Amino acid sequence: MVDASKPNPAKTIALLGAPIDIGASQRGTLMGPAALRTAGLLTLLDGLGLKCKTTAISRSARLAELDDAPPGNARHYREIQRWTRALRSASL
Protein backbone atom coordinates (compact mmCIF):
# COMPACT_ATOMS: atom_id res chain seq x y z
CA MET A 1 0.00 0.00 0.00
CA VAL A 2 1.26 3.49 -0.86
CA ASP A 3 1.50 6.05 1.94
CA ALA A 4 -0.08 9.19 0.45
CA SER A 5 1.43 11.35 3.18
CA LYS A 6 4.94 10.77 1.81
CA PRO A 7 5.94 12.16 -1.59
CA ASN A 8 6.85 9.58 -4.19
CA PRO A 9 10.63 9.99 -4.78
CA ALA A 10 10.09 9.33 -8.48
CA LYS A 11 7.74 12.32 -8.61
CA THR A 12 9.83 14.78 -6.63
CA ILE A 13 11.92 17.25 -8.62
CA ALA A 14 14.33 20.03 -7.74
CA LEU A 15 14.11 23.48 -9.29
CA LEU A 16 17.28 25.50 -8.98
CA GLY A 17 16.78 29.21 -9.53
CA ALA A 18 20.02 30.71 -10.83
CA PRO A 19 19.70 34.27 -12.16
CA ILE A 20 22.56 34.14 -14.65
CA ASP A 21 22.97 36.53 -17.56
CA ILE A 22 26.64 36.11 -18.42
CA GLY A 23 27.23 34.71 -21.86
CA ALA A 24 23.78 35.79 -23.08
CA SER A 25 23.64 37.95 -26.17
CA GLN A 26 21.46 40.44 -24.31
CA ARG A 27 20.82 41.39 -20.72
CA GLY A 28 17.64 40.41 -18.94
CA THR A 29 17.98 36.65 -18.70
CA LEU A 30 18.76 36.94 -14.99
CA MET A 31 15.04 37.56 -14.48
CA GLY A 32 14.28 34.03 -15.77
CA PRO A 33 13.75 32.23 -12.43
CA ALA A 34 11.41 34.94 -11.10
CA ALA A 35 9.53 35.09 -14.42
CA LEU A 36 8.91 31.33 -14.36
CA ARG A 37 7.60 31.52 -10.80
CA THR A 38 5.35 34.47 -11.71
CA ALA A 39 4.06 32.57 -14.75
CA GLY A 40 2.90 29.76 -12.45
CA LEU A 41 5.44 27.03 -13.13
CA LEU A 42 5.19 25.62 -9.60
CA THR A 43 1.39 25.50 -9.80
CA LEU A 44 1.57 23.74 -13.16
CA LEU A 45 4.04 21.14 -11.88
CA ASP A 46 1.95 20.60 -8.77
CA GLY A 47 -1.08 20.02 -11.00
CA LEU A 48 0.90 17.30 -12.78
CA GLY A 49 1.41 15.56 -9.45
CA LEU A 50 5.04 16.60 -9.01
CA LYS A 51 6.42 17.73 -5.68
CA CYS A 52 8.95 20.51 -6.13
CA LYS A 53 11.91 21.37 -3.98
CA THR A 54 12.99 24.89 -4.87
CA THR A 55 16.39 26.39 -4.16
CA ALA A 56 17.54 29.89 -5.02
CA ILE A 57 21.22 30.09 -5.87
CA SER A 58 23.04 33.26 -4.86
CA ARG A 59 25.73 34.92 -6.91
CA SER A 60 27.63 35.43 -3.68
CA ALA A 61 28.14 31.71 -3.03
CA ARG A 62 31.47 31.29 -1.25
CA LEU A 63 33.51 28.64 -3.00
CA ALA A 64 37.23 28.05 -3.02
CA GLU A 65 39.04 29.67 -5.91
CA LEU A 66 40.59 27.50 -8.58
CA ASP A 67 43.99 28.23 -10.02
CA ASP A 68 43.64 26.64 -13.45
CA ALA A 69 44.46 28.86 -16.40
CA PRO A 70 41.38 30.06 -18.29
CA PRO A 71 41.28 29.07 -21.97
CA GLY A 72 42.39 31.92 -24.19
CA ASN A 73 39.06 32.22 -25.99
CA ALA A 74 36.83 31.94 -22.88
CA ARG A 75 34.68 34.87 -21.86
CA HIS A 76 33.55 35.23 -18.23
CA TYR A 77 35.39 32.00 -17.40
CA ARG A 78 35.73 32.52 -13.64
CA GLU A 79 32.15 33.69 -13.17
CA ILE A 80 30.79 30.75 -15.18
CA GLN A 81 33.04 28.47 -13.15
CA ARG A 82 31.65 29.87 -9.89
CA TRP A 83 28.03 29.51 -11.04
CA THR A 84 28.64 25.93 -12.20
CA ARG A 85 30.13 24.99 -8.85
CA ALA A 86 27.33 26.74 -6.92
CA LEU A 87 24.70 24.85 -8.95
CA ARG A 88 26.46 21.55 -8.39
CA SER A 89 26.69 22.17 -4.64
CA ALA A 90 23.00 23.05 -4.46
CA SER A 91 21.94 19.95 -6.36
CA LEU A 92 23.68 17.49 -4.04
Coordinates of C-alpha atoms in Angstrom, one line a residue:
M1 CA 0.0 0.0 0.0
V2 CA 1.3 3.5 -0.9
D3 CA 1.5 6.0 1.9
A4 CA -0.1 9.2 0.4
S5 CA 1.4 11.4 3.2
K6 CA 4.9 10.8 1.8
P7 CA 5.9 12.2 -1.6
N8 CA 6.8 9.6 -4.2
P9 CA 10.6 10.0 -4.8
A10 CA 10.1 9.3 -8.5
K11 CA 7.7 12.3 -8.6
T12 CA 9.8 14.8 -6.6
I13 CA 11.9 17.3 -8.6
A14 CA 14.3 20.0 -7.7
L15 CA 14.1 23.5 -9.3
L16 CA 17.3 25.5 -9.0
G17 CA 16.8 29.2 -9.5
A18 CA 20.0 30.7 -10.8
P19 CA 19.7 34.3 -12.2
I20 CA 22.6 34.1 -14.6
D21 CA 23.0 36.5 -17.6
I22 CA 26.6 36.1 -18.4
G23 CA 27.2 34.7 -21.9
A24 CA 23.8 35.8 -23.1
S25 CA 23.6 37.9 -26.2
Q26 CA 21.5 40.4 -24.3
R27 CA 20.8 41.4 -20.7
G28 CA 17.6 40.4 -18.9
T29 CA 18.0 36.6 -18.7
L30 CA 18.8 36.9 -15.0
M31 CA 15.0 37.6 -14.5
G32 CA 14.3 34.0 -15.8
P33 CA 13.7 32.2 -12.4
A34 CA 11.4 34.9 -11.1
A35 CA 9.5 35.1 -14.4
L36 CA 8.9 31.3 -14.4
R37 CA 7.6 31.5 -10.8
T38 CA 5.4 34.5 -11.7
A39 CA 4.1 32.6 -14.7
G40 CA 2.9 29.8 -12.4
L41 CA 5.4 27.0 -13.1
L42 CA 5.2 25.6 -9.6
T43 CA 1.4 25.5 -9.8
L44 CA 1.6 23.7 -13.2
L45 CA 4.0 21.1 -11.9
D46 CA 2.0 20.6 -8.8
G47 CA -1.1 20.0 -11.0
L48 CA 0.9 17.3 -12.8
G49 CA 1.4 15.6 -9.4
L50 CA 5.0 16.6 -9.0
K51 CA 6.4 17.7 -5.7
C52 CA 9.0 20.5 -6.1
K53 CA 11.9 21.4 -4.0
T54 CA 13.0 24.9 -4.9
T55 CA 16.4 26.4 -4.2
A56 CA 17.5 29.9 -5.0
I57 CA 21.2 30.1 -5.9
S58 CA 23.0 33.3 -4.9
R59 CA 25.7 34.9 -6.9
S60 CA 27.6 35.4 -3.7
A61 CA 28.1 31.7 -3.0
R62 CA 31.5 31.3 -1.2
L63 CA 33.5 28.6 -3.0
A64 CA 37.2 28.1 -3.0
E65 CA 39.0 29.7 -5.9
L66 CA 40.6 27.5 -8.6
D67 CA 44.0 28.2 -10.0
D68 CA 43.6 26.6 -13.4
A69 CA 44.5 28.9 -16.4
P70 CA 41.4 30.1 -18.3
P71 CA 41.3 29.1 -22.0
G72 CA 42.4 31.9 -24.2
N73 CA 39.1 32.2 -26.0
A74 CA 36.8 31.9 -22.9
R75 CA 34.7 34.9 -21.9
H76 CA 33.5 35.2 -18.2
Y77 CA 35.4 32.0 -17.4
R78 CA 35.7 32.5 -13.6
E79 CA 32.1 33.7 -13.2
I80 CA 30.8 30.7 -15.2
Q81 CA 33.0 28.5 -13.2
R82 CA 31.7 29.9 -9.9
W83 CA 28.0 29.5 -11.0
T84 CA 28.6 25.9 -12.2
R85 CA 30.1 25.0 -8.9
A86 CA 27.3 26.7 -6.9
L87 CA 24.7 24.9 -8.9
R88 CA 26.5 21.5 -8.4
S89 CA 26.7 22.2 -4.6
A90 CA 23.0 23.1 -4.5
S91 CA 21.9 19.9 -6.4
L92 CA 23.7 17.5 -4.0

